XYZ file of C-alpha atoms in Angstrom:
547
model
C -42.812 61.342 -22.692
C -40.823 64.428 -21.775
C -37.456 64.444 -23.713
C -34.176 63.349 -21.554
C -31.549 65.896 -20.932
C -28.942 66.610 -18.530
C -31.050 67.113 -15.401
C -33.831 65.288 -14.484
C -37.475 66.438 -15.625
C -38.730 64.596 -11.962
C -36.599 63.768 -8.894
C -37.084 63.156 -5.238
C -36.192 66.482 -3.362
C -36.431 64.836 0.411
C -38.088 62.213 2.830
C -38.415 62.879 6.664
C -39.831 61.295 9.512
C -43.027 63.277 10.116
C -44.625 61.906 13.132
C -44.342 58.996 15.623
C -47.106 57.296 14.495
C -48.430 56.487 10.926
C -49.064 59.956 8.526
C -52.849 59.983 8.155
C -53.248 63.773 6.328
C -50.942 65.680 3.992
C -51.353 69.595 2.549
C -48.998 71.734 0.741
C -49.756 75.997 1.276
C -50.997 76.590 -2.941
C -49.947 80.036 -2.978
C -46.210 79.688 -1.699
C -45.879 76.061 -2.708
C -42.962 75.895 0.056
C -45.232 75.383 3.202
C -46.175 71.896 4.375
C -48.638 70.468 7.024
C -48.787 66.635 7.994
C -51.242 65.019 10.033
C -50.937 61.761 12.048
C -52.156 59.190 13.796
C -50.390 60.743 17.202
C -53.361 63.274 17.162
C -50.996 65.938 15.860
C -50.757 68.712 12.974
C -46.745 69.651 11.992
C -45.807 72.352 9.913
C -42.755 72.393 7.742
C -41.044 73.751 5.101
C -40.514 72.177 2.169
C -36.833 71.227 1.712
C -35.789 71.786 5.383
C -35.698 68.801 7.351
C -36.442 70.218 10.296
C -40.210 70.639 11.986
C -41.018 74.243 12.323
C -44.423 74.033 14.714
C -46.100 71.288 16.362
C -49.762 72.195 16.483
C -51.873 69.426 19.447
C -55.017 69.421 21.103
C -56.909 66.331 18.556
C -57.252 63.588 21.100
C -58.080 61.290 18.255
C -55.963 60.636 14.818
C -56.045 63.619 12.239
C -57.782 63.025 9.107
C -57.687 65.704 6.674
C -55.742 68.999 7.087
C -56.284 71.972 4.427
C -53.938 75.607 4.505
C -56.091 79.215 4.493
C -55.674 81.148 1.092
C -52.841 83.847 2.771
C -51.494 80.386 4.599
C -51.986 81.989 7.945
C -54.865 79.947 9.127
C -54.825 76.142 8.889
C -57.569 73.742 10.299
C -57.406 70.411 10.755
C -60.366 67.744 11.166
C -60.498 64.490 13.587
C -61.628 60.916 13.344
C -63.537 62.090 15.961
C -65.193 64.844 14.442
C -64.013 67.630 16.250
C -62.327 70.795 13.730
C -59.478 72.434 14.815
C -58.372 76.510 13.275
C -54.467 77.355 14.048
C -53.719 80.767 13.554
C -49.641 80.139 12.488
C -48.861 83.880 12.660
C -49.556 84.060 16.603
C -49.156 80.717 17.037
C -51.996 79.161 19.001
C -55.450 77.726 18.893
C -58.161 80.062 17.126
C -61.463 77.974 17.118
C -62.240 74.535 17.837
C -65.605 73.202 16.009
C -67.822 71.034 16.936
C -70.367 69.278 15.375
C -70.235 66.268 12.690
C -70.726 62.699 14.093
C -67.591 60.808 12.407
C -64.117 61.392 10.648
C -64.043 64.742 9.043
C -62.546 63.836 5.624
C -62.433 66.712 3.936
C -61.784 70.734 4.511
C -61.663 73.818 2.313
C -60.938 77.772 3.437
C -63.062 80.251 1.529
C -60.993 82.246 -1.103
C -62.415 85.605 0.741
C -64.098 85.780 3.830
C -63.214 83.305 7.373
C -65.418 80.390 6.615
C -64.152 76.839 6.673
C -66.141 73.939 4.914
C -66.395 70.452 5.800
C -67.528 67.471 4.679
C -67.573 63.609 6.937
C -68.893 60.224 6.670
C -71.426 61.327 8.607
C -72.898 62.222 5.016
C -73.443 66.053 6.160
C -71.357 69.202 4.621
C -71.418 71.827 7.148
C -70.311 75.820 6.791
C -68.634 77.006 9.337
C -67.829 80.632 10.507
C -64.201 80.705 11.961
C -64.912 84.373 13.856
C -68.121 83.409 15.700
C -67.317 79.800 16.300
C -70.631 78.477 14.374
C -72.004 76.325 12.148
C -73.457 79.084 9.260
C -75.340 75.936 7.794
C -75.734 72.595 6.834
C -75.882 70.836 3.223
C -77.576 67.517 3.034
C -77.253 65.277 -0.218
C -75.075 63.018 -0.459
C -75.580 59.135 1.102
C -72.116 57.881 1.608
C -68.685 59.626 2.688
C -68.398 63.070 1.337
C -64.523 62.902 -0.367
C -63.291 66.421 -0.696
C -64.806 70.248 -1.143
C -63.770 73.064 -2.729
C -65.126 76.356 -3.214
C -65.374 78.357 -6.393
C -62.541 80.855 -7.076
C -65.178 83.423 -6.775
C -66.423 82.114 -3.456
C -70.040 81.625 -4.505
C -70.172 77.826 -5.089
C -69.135 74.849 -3.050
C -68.398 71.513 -4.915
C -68.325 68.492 -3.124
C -67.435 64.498 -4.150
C -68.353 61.423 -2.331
C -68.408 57.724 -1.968
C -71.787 57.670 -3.811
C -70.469 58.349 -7.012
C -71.874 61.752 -7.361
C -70.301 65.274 -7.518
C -72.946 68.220 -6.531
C -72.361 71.937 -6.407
C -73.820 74.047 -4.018
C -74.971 77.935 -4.328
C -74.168 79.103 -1.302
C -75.857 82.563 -0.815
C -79.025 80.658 -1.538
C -78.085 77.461 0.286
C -79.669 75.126 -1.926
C -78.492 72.288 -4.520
C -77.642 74.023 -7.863
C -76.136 70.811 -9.867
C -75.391 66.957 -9.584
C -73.384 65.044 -11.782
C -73.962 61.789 -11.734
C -71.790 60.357 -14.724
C -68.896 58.781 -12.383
C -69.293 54.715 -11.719
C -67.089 54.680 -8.765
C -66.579 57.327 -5.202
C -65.173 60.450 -6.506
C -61.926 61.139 -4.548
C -61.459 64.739 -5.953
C -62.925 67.864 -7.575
C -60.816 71.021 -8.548
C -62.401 74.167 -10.121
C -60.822 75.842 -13.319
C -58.810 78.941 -11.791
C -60.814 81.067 -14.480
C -63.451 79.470 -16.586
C -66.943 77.977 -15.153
C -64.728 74.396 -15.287
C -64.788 71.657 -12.098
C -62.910 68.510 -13.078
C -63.304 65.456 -11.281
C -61.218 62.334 -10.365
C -62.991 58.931 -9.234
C -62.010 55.530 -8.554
C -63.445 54.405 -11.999
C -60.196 55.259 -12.981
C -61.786 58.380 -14.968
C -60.929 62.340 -15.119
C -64.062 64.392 -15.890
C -64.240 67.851 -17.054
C -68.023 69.810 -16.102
C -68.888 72.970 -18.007
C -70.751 74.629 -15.000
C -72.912 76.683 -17.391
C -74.644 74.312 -19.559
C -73.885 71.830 -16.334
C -73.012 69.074 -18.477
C -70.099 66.436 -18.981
C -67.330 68.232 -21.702
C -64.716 65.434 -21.515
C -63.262 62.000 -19.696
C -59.986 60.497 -19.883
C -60.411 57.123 -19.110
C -58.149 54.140 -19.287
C -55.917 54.881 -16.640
C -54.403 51.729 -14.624
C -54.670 52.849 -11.239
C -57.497 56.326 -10.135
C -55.822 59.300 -9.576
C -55.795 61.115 -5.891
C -54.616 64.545 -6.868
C -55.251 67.201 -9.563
C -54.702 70.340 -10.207
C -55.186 72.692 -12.988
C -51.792 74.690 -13.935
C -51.305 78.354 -13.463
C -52.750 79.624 -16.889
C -55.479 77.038 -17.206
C -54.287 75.627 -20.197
C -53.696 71.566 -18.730
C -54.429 69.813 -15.938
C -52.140 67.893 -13.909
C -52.924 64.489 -12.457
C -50.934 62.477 -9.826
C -50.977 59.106 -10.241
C -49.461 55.842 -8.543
C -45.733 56.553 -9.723
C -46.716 58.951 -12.402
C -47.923 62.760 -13.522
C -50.425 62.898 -16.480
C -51.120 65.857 -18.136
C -54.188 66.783 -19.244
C -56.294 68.913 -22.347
C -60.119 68.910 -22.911
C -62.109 70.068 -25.423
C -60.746 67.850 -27.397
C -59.434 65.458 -24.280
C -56.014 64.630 -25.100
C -53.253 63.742 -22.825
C -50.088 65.941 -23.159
C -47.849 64.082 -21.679
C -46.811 61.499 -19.077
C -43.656 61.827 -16.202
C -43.021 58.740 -14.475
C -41.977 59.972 -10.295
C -41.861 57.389 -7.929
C -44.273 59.000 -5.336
C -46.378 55.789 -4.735
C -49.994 57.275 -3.810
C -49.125 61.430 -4.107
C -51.325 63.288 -1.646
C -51.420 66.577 -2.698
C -49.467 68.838 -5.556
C -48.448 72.561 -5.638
C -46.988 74.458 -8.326
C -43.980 76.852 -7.611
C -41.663 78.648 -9.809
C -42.653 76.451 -12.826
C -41.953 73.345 -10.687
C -44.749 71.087 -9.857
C -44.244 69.851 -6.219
C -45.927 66.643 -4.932
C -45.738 65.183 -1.298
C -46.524 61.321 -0.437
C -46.354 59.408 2.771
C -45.695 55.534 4.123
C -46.461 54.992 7.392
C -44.577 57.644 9.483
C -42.177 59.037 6.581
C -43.307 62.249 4.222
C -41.258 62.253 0.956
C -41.450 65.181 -1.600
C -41.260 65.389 -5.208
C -40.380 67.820 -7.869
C -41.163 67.871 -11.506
C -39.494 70.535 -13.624
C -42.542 72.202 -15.719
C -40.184 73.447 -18.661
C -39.475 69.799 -19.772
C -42.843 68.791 -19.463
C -45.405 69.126 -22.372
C -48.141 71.162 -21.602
C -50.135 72.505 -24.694
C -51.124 70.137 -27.920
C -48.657 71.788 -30.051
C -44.528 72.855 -30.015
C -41.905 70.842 -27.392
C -41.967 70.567 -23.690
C -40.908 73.827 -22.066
C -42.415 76.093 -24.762
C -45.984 77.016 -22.356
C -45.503 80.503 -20.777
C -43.778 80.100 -17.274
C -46.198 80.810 -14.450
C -48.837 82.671 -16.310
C -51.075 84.449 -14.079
C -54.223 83.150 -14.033
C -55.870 86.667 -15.555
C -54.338 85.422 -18.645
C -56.489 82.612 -19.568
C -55.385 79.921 -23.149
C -56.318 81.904 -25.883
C -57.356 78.559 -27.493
C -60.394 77.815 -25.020
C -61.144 81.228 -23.836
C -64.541 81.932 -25.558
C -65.940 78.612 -24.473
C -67.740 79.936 -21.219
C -67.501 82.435 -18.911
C -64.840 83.529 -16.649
C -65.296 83.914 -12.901
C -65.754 87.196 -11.656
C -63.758 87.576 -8.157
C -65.475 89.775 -5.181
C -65.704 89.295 -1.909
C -68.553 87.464 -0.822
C -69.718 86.686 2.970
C -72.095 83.314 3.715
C -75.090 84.304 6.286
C -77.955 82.259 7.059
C -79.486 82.600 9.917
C -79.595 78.784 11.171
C -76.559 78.696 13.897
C -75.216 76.072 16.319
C -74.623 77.577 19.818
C -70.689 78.061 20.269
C -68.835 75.265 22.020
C -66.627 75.672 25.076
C -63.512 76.851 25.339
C -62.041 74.051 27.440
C -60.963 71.937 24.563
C -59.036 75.104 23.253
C -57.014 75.763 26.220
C -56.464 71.961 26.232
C -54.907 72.928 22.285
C -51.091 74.066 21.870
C -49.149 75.526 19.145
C -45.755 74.054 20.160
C -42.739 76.003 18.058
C -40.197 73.407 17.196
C -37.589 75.623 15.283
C -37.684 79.418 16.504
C -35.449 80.159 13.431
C -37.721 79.020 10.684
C -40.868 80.026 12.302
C -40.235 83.659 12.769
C -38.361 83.787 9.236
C -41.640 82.448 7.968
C -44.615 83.724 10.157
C -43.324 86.737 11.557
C -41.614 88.451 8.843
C -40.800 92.306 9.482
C -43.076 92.709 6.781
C -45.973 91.046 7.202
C -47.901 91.776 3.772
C -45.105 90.319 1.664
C -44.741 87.122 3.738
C -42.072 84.268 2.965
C -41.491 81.731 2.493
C -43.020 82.052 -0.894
C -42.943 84.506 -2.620
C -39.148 85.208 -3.556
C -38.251 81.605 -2.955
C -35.778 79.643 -6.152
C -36.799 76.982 -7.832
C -35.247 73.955 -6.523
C -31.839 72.657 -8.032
C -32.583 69.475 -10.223
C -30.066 67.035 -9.620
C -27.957 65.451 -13.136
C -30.074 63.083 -15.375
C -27.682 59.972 -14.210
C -27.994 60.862 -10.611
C -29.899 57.915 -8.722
C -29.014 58.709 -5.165
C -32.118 59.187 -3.010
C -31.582 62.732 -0.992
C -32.520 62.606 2.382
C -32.121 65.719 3.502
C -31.113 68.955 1.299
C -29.580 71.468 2.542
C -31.936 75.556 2.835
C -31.343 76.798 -1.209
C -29.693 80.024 0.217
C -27.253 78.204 1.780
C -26.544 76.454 -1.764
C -25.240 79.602 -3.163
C -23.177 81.090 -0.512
C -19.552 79.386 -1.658
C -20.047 81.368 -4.327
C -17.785 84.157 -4.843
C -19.676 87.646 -5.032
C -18.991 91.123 -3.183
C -19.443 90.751 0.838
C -21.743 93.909 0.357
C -24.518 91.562 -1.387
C -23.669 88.053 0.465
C -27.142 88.227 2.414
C -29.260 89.136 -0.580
C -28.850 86.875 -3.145
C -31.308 85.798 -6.072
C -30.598 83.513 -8.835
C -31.221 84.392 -12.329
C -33.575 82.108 -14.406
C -31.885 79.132 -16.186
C -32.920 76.506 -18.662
C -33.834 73.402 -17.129
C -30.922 71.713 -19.821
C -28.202 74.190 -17.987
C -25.280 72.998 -15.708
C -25.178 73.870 -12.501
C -22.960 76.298 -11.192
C -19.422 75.016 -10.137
C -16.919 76.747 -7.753
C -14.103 75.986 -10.128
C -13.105 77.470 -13.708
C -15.688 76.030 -15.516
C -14.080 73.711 -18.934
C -16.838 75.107 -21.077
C -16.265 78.701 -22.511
C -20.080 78.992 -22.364
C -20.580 79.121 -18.589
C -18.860 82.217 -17.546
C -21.536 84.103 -19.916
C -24.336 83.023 -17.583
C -23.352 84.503 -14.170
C -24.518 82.575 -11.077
C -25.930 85.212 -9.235
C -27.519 88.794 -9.213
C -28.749 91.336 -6.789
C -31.852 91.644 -5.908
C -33.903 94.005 -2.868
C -35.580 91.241 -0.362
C -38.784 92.879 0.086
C -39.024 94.228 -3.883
C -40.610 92.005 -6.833
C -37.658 90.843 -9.130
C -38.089 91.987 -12.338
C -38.424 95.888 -12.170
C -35.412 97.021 -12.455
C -32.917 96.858 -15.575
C -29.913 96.556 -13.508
C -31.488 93.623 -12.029
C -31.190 91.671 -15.367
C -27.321 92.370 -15.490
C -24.984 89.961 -13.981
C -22.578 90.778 -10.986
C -19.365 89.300 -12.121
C -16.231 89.334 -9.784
C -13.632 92.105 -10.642
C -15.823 93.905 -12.995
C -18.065 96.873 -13.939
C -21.496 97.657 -15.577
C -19.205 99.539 -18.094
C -17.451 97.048 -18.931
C -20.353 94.939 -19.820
C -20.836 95.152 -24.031
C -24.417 95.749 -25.195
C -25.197 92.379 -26.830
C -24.640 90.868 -23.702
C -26.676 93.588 -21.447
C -29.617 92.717 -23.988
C -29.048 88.784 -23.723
C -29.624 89.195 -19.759
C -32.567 91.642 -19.996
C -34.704 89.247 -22.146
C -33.859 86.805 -20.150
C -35.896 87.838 -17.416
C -38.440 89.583 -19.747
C -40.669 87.016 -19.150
C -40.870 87.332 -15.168
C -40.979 90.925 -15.389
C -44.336 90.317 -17.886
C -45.458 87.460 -15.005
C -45.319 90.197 -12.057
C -46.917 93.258 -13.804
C -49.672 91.236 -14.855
C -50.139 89.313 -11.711
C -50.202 92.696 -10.278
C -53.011 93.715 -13.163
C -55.159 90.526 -12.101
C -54.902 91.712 -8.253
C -55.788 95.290 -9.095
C -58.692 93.748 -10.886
C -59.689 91.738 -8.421
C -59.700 94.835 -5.720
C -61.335 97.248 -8.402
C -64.346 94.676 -8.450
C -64.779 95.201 -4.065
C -64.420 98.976 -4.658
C -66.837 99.466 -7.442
C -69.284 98.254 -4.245
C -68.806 101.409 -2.008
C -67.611 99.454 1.127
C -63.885 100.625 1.529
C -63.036 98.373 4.406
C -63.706 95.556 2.148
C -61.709 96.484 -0.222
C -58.571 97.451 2.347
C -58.752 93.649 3.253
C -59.479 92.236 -0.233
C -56.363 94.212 -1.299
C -54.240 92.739 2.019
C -55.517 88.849 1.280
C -54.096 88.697 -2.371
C -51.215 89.285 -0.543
C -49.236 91.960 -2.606
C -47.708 94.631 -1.375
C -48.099 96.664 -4.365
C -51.554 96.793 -4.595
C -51.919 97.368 -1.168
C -49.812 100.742 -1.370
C -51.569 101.529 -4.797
C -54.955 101.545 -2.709
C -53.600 103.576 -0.276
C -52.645 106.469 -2.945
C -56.366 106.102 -4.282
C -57.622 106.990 -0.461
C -55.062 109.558 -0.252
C -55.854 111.372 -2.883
C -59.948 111.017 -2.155
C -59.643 112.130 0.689
């Protein structure tokens, strides 16, 4: 079990009242972690953000109860699927009805966005897996297989495979250029409720309702581990940043994972009941859960939870980039080469009409939050994500249940700093076994050597600059500041300035691979969807100077 300290290693962030009817479908936005999308019973998709109590857009045009709801990679796309089996595709950014699908003959239960190009899978109990193509408003083609429910998809972080999980106990995996069957795992004795692909490694793990986790090696295409034993199945997983663990949610509890050997590394009890869906966000593990019209979220601090089979809790590298797989398992199998890959076949559906979409609204709830959040000045470096602060853990014998917390700028503002820097605040990182910051002389001659706050450029990565490791403390100067300390603050942000130049690395990569193709324009909008500004502006010097 994770140690006990002075702030809680998992606490309830907030609970709201999502929809006037019961909460049939819950998604959190994986890259920002911050961005959440409900779906009800009242035939309607809302978008929030996490920790804000207040509904940001109202997305209608379902006339039957919402089933499953998935975000797009860049999180500015989201589609939705019906009892009915109608498909719904929201474009956030201009807020309004983009494509409505038609075509599977009950509940869609399951939806995935392809990492690179606008395709949208789905799966029903109709049995039938269909690809669609968001631009031309088809079905690209159909996968037939399974005989009951299909559970959940996901595509390959490559985009080349599709793996899918169903009522009939079976996972399968899909090659999509050659549309055709490529594995089937049939180990699992009860419906498989989830698969997740290894962010790196030819990996898929599996949950089912056997109360088993299996790990697939997807070259050899064989079972490599199962962690079995568990009381209740799980309903969410999710592999962590670097690879190294996989988390599973649980009735009232996280598990974390190793394979190869399978070991568990550690267990968190949260009181989530049945968790829906997990997201992991400066090194905080965020899971969302429902009863009947409420949506509560959860956080788990990562740095008091173990994640490796060796050393405490807290010692894994925060928020490794995923280009950095575990050292330990790296020459097992292969890694997953990233380009951008399209999905043609030539068997199409003729296009539906476009009645049902003008019948489809995006209603905007809270003007203030949406345009902070979808219509950023800067559209490339969007928010909220990206720049956003972990979220405060409350003290270790605090039981109150927060309702609703106040926005985590607003947490900092009493604090006293230069009016010159009061609207661009970023907090420094801090131990998890830290105080937090009080307005008052602090007892403790130990505080006033952690600062609350430094400066920081809104639209610039954290982490670049030396004087943004040095604290801003009220009445003094950088000269005044002696060396030992200067060098105390610059390591501690050594290791986020090591996170964003090799997350930047792992994009560059990723673009290099689309360029060493020839086709330019796919490379411009590879380089826009990994959604760093950097890279994009490095490809534009390589253009400048070839041309």
């Amino acid at each position: 079990m994770a140690a006990p300290g002075m702030t809680k290693t998992a606490w309830k962030l907030q609970e709201i009242v999502a929809h006037a009817s019961n909460v049939s479908a819950l998604a959190l936005g994986k890259s920002s972690g911050r961005l959440l999308a409900t779906g009800g019973e009242d035939c309607r998709v809302n978008l929030w953000s996490v920790n804000k109590p207040n509904c940001i857009m109202s997305l209608t045009g379902h006339t039957s109860p919402v089933e499953s709801v998935r975000f797009s990679t860049s999180e500015k796309l989201i589609v939705a699927g019906s009892q009915s089996g109608s498909i719904r595709v929201w474009n956030m950014e201009e807020a309004k009805i983009q494509r409505t699908l038609m075509g599977h003959k009950a509940n869609v239960s399951s939806l995935d966005f392809h990492p690179y190009g606008e395709f949208v899978a789905s799966g029903s109990l109709d049995t039938n897996i269909k690809l669609w193509d968001v631009r031309r408003k088809g079905c690209v083609f159909r996968y037939k297989g399974h005989t009951q429910a299909v559970r959940c998809l996901r595509f390959s972080p490559d985009g080349k495979w599709l793996a899918s999980s169903s009522d009939d106990h079976t996972v399968k995996l899909w090659d999509l250029s050659a549309g055709k069957l490529m594995a089937e795992f049939t180990e699992h004795t009860g419906p498989v409720q989830i698969v997740e692909f290894h962010p790196n490694e030819y990996l898929l793990a599996s949950a089912s309702g056997d109360r088993t986790v299996r790990f697939w090696d997807l070259e050899k295409f064989q079972s490599v581990g199962c962690m079995d034993g568990e009381v209740s199945p799980f309903r969410s997983i999710l592999f962590s940043s670097d690879g190294g663990c996989l988390f599973c949610g649980g009735r009232d509890t996280l598990r974390v994972y190793g394979w190869e050997p399978e070991r568990c590394f550690d267990t968190v009890s949260v009181a989530w009941g049945k968790v829906f869906d997990l997201s992991i966000c400066n090194n905080q593990l965020i899971g969302v859960s429902s009863a009947q019209t409420n949506v509560s979220s959860f956080v788990v601090d990562l740095h008091r939870v173990k994640m490796t089979g060796s050393g405490s809790q807290g010692t894994l590298p925060k928020e490794t980039p995923i280009s950095q797989p575990n050292p330990a398992i790296s020459s097992l199998r292969r890694n997953y080469e990233r380009p951008s890959t399209t999905c043609t076949n030539p068997k199409r559906v003729s296009p539906t009409s476009d009645d049902e979409e003008k019948e489809s609204r995006a209603e905007i709830q809270n003007p203030e939050d949406y345009k902070e959040i979808f219509q950023p000045k800067n559209a490339i470096s969007r928010t909220p994500p990206r720049n956003s602060e972990p979220f405060p853990a409350p003290p270790e014998d605090d039981s109150t249940i927060i309702k609703e917390i106040a926005p985590v700028p607003e947490a900092v503002t009493p604090v006293a700093i230069p009016k010159k820097n009061s609207e661009q605040l970023q907090r420094p990182p801090v131990a998890a076994s830290t105080p937090s910051v009080c307005l008052d002389p602090p007892a403790s001659p130990a505080l006033p050597n952690n600062p609350p706050v430094i400066s920081a450029a809104r639209n610039e990565p954290i982490g670049l600059k030396v004087a943004d490791f040095l604290p801003v403390v009220k009445g003094s100067s950088p000269t005044e500041i002696v060396d030992e300390e200067a060098v105390c603050q610059i390591r501690k942000g050594h290791e986020t300035m090591c996170m964003v130049l090799t997350s930047r690395m792992r994009n560059l990569d990723t673009v290099r691979a689309v360029w060493s193709t020839g086709d330019i324009k796919t490379s411009m909008d590879s380089a826009v969807a990994v959604n760093d500004l950097s890279v994009v502006v490095d490809l534009l010097n390589i253009i400048n100077l070839k041309g």
